[in-house]
Short mmCIF file of C-alpha atoms and ligand atoms in Angstrom, two decimals:
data_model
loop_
_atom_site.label_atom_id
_atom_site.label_comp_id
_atom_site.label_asym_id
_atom_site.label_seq_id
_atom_site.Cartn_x
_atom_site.Cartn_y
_atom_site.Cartn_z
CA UNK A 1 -21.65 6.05 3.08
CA UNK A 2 -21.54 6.89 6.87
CA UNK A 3 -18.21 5.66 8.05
CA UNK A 4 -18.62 6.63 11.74
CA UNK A 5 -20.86 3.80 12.32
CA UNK A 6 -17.77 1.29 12.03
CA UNK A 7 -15.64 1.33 14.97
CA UNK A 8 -11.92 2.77 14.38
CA UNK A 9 -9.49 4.00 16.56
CA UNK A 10 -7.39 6.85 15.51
CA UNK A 11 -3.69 6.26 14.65
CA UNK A 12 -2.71 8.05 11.13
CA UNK A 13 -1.92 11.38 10.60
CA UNK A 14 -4.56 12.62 8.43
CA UNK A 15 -5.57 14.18 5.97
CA UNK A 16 -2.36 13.48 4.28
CA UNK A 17 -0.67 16.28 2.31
CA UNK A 18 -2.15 16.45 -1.30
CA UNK A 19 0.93 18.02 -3.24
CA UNK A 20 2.00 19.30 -6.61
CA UNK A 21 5.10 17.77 -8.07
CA UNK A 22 5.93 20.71 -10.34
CA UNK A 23 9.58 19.23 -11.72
CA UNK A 24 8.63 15.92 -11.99
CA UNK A 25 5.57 17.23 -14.55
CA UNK A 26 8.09 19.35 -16.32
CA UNK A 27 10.36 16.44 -16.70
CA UNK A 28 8.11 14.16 -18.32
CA UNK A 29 6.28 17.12 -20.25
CA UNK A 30 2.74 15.69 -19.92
CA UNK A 31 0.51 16.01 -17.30
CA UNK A 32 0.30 17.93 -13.98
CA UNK A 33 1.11 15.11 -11.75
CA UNK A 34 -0.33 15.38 -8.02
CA UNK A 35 1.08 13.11 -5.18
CA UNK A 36 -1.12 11.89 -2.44
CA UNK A 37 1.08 11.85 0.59
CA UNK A 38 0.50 8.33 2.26
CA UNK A 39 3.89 7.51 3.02
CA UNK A 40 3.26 10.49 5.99
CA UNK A 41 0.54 8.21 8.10
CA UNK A 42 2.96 8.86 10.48
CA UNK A 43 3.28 5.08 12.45
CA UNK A 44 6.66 3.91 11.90
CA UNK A 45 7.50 5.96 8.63
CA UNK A 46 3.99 5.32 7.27
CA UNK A 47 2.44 3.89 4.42
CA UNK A 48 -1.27 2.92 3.43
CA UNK A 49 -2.13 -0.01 6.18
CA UNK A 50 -2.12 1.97 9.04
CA UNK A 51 -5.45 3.25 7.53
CA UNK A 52 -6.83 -0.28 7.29
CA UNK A 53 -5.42 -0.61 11.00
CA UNK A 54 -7.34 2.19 12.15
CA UNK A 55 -10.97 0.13 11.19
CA UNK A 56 -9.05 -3.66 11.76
CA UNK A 57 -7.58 -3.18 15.27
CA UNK A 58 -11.16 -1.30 16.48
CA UNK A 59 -12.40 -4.53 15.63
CA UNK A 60 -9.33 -6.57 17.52
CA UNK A 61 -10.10 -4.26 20.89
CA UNK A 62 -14.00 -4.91 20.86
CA UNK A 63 -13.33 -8.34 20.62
CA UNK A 64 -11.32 -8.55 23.67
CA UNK A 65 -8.13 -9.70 21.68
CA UNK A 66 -4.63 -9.95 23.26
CA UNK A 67 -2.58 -10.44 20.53
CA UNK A 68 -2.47 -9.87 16.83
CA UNK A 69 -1.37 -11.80 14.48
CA UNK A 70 -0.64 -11.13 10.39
CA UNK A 71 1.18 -12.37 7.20
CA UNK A 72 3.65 -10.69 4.35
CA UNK A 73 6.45 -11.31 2.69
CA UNK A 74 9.74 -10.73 4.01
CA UNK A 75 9.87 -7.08 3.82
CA UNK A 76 6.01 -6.26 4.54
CA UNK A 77 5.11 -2.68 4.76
CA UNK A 78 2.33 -4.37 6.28
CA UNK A 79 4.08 -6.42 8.97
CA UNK A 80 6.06 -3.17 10.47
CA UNK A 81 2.60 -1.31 10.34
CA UNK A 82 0.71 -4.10 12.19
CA UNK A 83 3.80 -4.19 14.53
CA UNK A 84 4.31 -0.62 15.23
CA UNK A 85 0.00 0.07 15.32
CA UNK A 86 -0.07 -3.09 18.08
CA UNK A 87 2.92 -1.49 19.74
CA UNK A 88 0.83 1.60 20.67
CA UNK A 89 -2.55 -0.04 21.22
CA UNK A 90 -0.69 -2.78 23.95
CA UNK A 91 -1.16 -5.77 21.65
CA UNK A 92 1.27 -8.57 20.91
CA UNK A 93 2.00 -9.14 17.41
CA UNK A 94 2.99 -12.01 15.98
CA UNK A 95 4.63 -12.20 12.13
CA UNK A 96 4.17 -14.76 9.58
CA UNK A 97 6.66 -13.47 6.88
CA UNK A 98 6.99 -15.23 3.74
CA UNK A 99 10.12 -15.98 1.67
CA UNK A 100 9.38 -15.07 -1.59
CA UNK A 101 12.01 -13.73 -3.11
CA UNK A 102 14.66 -16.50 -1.81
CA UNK A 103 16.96 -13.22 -1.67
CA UNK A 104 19.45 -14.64 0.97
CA UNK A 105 21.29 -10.60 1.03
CA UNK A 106 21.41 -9.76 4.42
CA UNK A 107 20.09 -6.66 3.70
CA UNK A 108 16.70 -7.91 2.19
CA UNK A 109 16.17 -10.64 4.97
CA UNK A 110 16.94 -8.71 8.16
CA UNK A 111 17.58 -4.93 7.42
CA UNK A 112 14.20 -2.43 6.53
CA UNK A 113 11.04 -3.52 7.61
CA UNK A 114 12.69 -6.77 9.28
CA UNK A 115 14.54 -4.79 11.44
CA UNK A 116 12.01 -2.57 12.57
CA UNK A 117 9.12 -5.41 13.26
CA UNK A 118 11.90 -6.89 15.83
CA UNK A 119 12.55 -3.23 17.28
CA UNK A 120 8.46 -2.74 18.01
CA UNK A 121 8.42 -5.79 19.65
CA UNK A 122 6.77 -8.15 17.24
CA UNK A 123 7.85 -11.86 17.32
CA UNK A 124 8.45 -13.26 13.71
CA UNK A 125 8.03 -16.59 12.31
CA UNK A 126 10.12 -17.24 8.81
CA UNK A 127 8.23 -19.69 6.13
CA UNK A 128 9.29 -20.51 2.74
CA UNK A 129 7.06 -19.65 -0.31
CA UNK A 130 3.28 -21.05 0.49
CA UNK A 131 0.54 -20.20 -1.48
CA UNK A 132 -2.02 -20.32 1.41
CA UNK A 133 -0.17 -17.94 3.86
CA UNK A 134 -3.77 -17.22 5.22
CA UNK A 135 -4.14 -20.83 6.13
CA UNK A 136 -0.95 -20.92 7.89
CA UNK A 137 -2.37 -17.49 9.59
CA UNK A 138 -5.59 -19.09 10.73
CA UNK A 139 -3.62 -22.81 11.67
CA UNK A 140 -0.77 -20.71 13.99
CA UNK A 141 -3.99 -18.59 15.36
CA UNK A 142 -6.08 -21.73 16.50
CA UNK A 143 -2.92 -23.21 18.65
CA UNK A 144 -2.62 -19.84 20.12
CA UNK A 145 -6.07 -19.77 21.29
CA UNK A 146 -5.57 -23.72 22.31
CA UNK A 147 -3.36 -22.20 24.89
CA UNK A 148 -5.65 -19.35 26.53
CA UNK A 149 -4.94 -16.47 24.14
CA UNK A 150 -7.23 -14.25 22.63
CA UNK A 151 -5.82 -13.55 19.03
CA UNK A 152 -7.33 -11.52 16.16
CA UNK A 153 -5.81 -12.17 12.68
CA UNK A 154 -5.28 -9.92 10.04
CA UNK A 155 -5.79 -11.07 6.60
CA UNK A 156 -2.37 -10.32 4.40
CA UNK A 157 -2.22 -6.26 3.59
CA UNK A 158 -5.53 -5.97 5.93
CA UNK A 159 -7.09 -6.83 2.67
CA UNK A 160 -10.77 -7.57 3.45
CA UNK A 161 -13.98 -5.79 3.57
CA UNK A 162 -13.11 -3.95 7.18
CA UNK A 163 -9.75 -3.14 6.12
CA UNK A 164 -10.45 -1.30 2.89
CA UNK A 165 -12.86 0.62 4.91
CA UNK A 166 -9.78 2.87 5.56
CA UNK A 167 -9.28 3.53 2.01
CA UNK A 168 -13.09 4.47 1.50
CA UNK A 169 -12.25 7.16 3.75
CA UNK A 170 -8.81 8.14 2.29
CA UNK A 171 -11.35 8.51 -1.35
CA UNK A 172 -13.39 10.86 0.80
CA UNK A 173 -10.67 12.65 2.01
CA UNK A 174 -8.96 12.82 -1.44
CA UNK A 175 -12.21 13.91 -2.97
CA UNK A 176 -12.80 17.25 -0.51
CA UNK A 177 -9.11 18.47 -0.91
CA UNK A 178 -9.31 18.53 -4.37
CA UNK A 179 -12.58 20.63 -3.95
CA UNK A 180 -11.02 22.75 -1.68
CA UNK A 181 -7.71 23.06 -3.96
CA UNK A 182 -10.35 23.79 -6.92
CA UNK A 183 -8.40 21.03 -8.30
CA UNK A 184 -10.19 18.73 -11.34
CA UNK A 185 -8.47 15.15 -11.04
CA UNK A 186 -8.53 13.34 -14.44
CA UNK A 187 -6.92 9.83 -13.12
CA UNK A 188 -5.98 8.40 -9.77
CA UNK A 189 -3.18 5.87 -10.04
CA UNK A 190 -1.44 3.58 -7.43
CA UNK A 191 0.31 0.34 -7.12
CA UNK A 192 -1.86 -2.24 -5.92
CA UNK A 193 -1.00 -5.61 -4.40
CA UNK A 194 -3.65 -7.48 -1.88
CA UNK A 195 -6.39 -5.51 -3.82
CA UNK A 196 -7.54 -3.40 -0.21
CA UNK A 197 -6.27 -0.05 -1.69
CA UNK A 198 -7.82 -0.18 -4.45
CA UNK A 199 -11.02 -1.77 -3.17
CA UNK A 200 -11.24 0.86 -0.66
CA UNK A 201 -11.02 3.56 -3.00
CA UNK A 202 -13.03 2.67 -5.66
CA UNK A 203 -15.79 1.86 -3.60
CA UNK A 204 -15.71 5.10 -1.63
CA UNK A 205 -15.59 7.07 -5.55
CA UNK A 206 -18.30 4.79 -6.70
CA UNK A 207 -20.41 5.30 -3.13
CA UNK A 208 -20.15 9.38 -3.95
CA UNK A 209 -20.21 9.19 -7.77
CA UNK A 210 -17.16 11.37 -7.71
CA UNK A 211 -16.55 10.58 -11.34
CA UNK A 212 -12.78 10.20 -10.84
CA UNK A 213 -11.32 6.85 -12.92
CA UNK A 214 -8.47 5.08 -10.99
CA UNK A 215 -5.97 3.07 -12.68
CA UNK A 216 -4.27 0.66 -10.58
CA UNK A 217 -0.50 -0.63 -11.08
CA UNK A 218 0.15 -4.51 -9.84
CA UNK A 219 3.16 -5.70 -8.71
CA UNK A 220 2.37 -9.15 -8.67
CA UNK A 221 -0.61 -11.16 -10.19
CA UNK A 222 -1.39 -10.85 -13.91
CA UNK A 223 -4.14 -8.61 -14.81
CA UNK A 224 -6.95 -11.01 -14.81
CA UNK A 225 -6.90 -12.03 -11.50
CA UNK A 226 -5.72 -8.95 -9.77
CA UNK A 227 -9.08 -6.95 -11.31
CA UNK A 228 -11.16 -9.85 -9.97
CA UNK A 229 -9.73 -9.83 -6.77
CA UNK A 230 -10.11 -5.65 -6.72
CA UNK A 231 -13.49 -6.04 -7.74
CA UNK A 232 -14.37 -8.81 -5.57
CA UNK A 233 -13.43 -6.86 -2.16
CA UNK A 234 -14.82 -3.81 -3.63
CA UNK A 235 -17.99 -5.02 -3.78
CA UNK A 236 -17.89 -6.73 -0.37
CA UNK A 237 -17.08 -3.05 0.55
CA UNK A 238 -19.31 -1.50 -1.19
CA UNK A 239 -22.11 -3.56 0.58
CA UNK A 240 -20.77 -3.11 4.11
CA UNK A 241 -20.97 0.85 4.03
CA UNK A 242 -24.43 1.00 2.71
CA UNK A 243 -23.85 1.05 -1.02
CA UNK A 244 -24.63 -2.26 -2.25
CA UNK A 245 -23.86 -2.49 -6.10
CA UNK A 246 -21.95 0.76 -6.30
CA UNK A 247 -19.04 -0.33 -8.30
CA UNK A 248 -19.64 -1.70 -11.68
CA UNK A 249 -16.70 -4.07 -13.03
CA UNK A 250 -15.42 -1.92 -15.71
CA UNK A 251 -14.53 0.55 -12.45
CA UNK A 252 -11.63 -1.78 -11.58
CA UNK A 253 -9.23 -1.40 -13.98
CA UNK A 254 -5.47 -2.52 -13.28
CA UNK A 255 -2.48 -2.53 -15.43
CA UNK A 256 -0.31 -5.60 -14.73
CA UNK A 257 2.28 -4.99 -17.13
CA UNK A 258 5.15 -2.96 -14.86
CA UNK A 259 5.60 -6.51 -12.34
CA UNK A 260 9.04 -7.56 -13.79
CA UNK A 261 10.65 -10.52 -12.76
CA UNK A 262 8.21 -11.09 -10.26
CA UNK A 263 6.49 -9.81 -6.88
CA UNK A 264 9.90 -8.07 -4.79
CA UNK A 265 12.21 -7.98 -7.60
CA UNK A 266 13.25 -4.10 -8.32
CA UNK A 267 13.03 -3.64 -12.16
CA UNK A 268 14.79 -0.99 -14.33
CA UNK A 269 11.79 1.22 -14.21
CA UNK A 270 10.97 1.00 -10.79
CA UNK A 271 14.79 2.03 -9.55
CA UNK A 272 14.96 4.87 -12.67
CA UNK A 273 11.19 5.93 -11.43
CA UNK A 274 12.95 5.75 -7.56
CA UNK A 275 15.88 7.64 -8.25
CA UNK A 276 13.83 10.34 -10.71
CA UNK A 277 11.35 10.59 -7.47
CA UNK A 278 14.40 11.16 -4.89
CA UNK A 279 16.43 13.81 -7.35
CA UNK A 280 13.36 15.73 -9.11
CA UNK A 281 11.50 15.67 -5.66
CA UNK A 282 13.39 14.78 -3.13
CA UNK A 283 10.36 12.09 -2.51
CA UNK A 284 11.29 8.63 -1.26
CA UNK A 285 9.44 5.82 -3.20
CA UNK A 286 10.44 2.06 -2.80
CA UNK A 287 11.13 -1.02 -5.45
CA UNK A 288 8.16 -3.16 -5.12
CA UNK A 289 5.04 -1.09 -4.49
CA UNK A 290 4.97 2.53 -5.36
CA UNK A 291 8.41 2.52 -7.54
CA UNK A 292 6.58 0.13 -9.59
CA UNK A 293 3.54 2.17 -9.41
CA UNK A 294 5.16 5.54 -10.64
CA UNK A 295 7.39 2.87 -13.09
CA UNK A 296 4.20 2.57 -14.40
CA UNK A 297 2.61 5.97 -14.63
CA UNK A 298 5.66 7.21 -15.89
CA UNK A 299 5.67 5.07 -18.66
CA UNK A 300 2.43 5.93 -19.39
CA UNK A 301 2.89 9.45 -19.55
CA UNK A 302 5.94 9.07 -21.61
CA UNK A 303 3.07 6.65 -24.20
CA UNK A 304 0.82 9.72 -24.38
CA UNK A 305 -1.54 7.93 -22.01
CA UNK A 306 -2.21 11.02 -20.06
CA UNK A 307 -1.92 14.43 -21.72
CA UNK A 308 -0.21 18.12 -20.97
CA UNK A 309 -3.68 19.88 -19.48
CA UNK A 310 -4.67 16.82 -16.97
CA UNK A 311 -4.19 16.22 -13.21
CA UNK A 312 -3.25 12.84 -11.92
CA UNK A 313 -2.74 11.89 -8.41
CA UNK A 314 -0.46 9.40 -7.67
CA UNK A 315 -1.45 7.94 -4.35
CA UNK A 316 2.51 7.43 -2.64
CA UNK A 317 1.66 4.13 -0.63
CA UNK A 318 4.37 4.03 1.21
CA UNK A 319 7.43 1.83 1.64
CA UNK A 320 10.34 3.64 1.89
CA UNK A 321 11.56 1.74 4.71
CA UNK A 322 12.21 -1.45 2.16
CA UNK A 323 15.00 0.27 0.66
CA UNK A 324 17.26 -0.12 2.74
CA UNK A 325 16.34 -4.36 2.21
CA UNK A 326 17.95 -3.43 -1.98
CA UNK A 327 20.54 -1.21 -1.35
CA UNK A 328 22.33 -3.17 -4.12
CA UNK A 329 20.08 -2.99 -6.60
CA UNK A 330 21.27 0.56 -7.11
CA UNK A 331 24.89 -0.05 -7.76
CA UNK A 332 26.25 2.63 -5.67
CA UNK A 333 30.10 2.88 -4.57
CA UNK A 334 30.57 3.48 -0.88
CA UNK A 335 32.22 7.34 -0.94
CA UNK A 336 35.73 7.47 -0.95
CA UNK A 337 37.98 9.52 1.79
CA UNK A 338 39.64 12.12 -0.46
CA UNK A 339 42.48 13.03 2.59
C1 LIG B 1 0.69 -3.03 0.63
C2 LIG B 1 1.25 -1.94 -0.20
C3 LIG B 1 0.63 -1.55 -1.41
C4 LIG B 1 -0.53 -2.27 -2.00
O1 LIG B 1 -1.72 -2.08 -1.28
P1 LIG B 1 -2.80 -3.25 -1.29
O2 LIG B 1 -3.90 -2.73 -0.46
O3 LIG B 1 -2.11 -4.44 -0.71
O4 LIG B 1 -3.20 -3.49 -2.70
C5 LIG B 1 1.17 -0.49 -2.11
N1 LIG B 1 2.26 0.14 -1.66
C6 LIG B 1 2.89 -0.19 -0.52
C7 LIG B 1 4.11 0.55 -0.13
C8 LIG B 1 2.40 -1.25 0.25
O5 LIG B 1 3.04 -1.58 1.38
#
């Protein structure tokens, strides 16, 4: 498990805090509940890619590229992180965002991440729900090299075996402050989308035999397929740091059952498990990754799932940002003037 073999150039802020969230834990009156800071990578408000960006865009620079290119939905965490990361390193960037959601809200299709992928300089390209978004990647990269430039393209979420090298690291780094803190984790939980997260990390507790289950929460395909996508890329991981069948399959385990209406549609959980973050913590989460996530441990909590006496880490992914694309879906009223 030597990571400084693999190229990566240094952008996050790390390690990230590992914190204590003392009211939220008396709240739900179960476990000690942990938070693994994340959202404080420090590019562009943060969030969990711009640890896959460290290992992908090492890779971009050695192969001479000029401009890089990736894929998300509308409001990609992603996106801004590839945008903001190819700011600094003096890369184009070029967007492939996918509608979804068919949200036409202004809010949701130009404010958030939208907004800030135009303000680092990224060009965007709008397409309507495709289920091969990585074909469209590879089709838009081949007629940009037709014309003399030198592109390197980013899988969505910077989900392959390079990418989740990040989170391999992140498990490392998780793993030694808890030593250091003297603190036993029971359970690691986190939302998990395009499987890199989760890949990362499980291979990287696997690789060390740290003993330390993860449970993660999808926001989009049904169980089945998101634990055999995990699994997949975790192995592919596994092999490319020196730890060739590492992770066994009953290591991946994901809980699909917190997804809602569909992938980046705020349910009630995610905006009660938002709002309970913001006012017990003063922690911003967001409605289709880690509010979903929490949604999801704190449901389980509340089921008995996880008992007074444990310590689980919630890994805060990020995503804050998209808020401000479902302002509605909170309900507020605008303040009144009282003179
Ligand atoms: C992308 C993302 C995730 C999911 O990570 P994957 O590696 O895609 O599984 C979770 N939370 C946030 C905020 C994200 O942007």
């Amino acid at each position: 498990m030597n990571l400084a073999r693999f190229p990566r150039l240094r952008l996050a802020h790390l390690p990230t805090p590992l914190e204590h969230l003392p009211r939220l834990s008396q709240a739900l009156g179960g476990p000690e509940i942990w938070i693994k800071r994340d959202d404080c990578t420090g590019m562009s408000s943060g969030g969990n890619k711009t640890r896959k960006l460290e290992y992908l865009l090492a890779e971009a620079r050695a192969q001479g590229a000029d401009i890089v290119l990736t894929q998300g939905a509308t409001q990609s965490n992603h996106a801004r992180q590839t945008a903001a990361c190819a700011a600094r390193l003096g890369f184009d960037c070029h967007l492939l965002l996918e509608d979804r959601t068919h949200k036409s809200d202004p809010d949701y299709t130009a404010n958030g991440n939208v907004f800030l992928d135009l303000l680092h300089g990224a060009t965007v390209e709008r397409f309507a729900s495709n289920p091969d978004m990585n074909g469209e990647l590879a089709k838009v990269g081949a007629r940009l090299a037709a014309t003399g430039r030198r592109p390197y393209l980013i899988p969505g979420g910077g989900s392959n075996a390079t990418g989740a090298l990040g989170y391999v690291n992140a498990a490392l780094e998780l793993v030694t402050q808890a030593n250091d803190l003297g603190l036993r984790i029971d359970h690691v939980v986190h939302a998990t989308g395009s499987a890199g997260t989760q890949a990362g990390l499980v291979a990287g507790l696997r690789g060390i035999n740290a003993g330390v289950p993860l449970l993660g929460i999808g926001v989009r395909a049904p169980r089945d397929k998101q634990e055999e996508n995990v699994y997949r890329l975790a192995a592919a991981t596994a092999a490319l740091c020196g730890c060739e069948g590492a992770v066994r399959r009953e290591d991946v385990v994901a809980n699909c059952d917190y997804v809602g209406t569909g992938y980046g549609f705020s349910t009630p959980g995610s905006i009660e498990a938002i709002q309970m973050l913001a006012r017990l913590e003063g922690i911003l989460l967001d409605p289709v990754y880690s509010g979903k996530g929490m949604a999801g441990l704190i449901d389980l909590v509340r089921k008995g799932r996880f008992q007074r006496g444990q310590n689980v880490v919630f890994i805060h992914t990020g995503g804050s940002v998209g808020l401000f694309g479902y302002v509605r879906d909170f309900g507020f009223q605008a303040p009144v003037a009282t003179a």
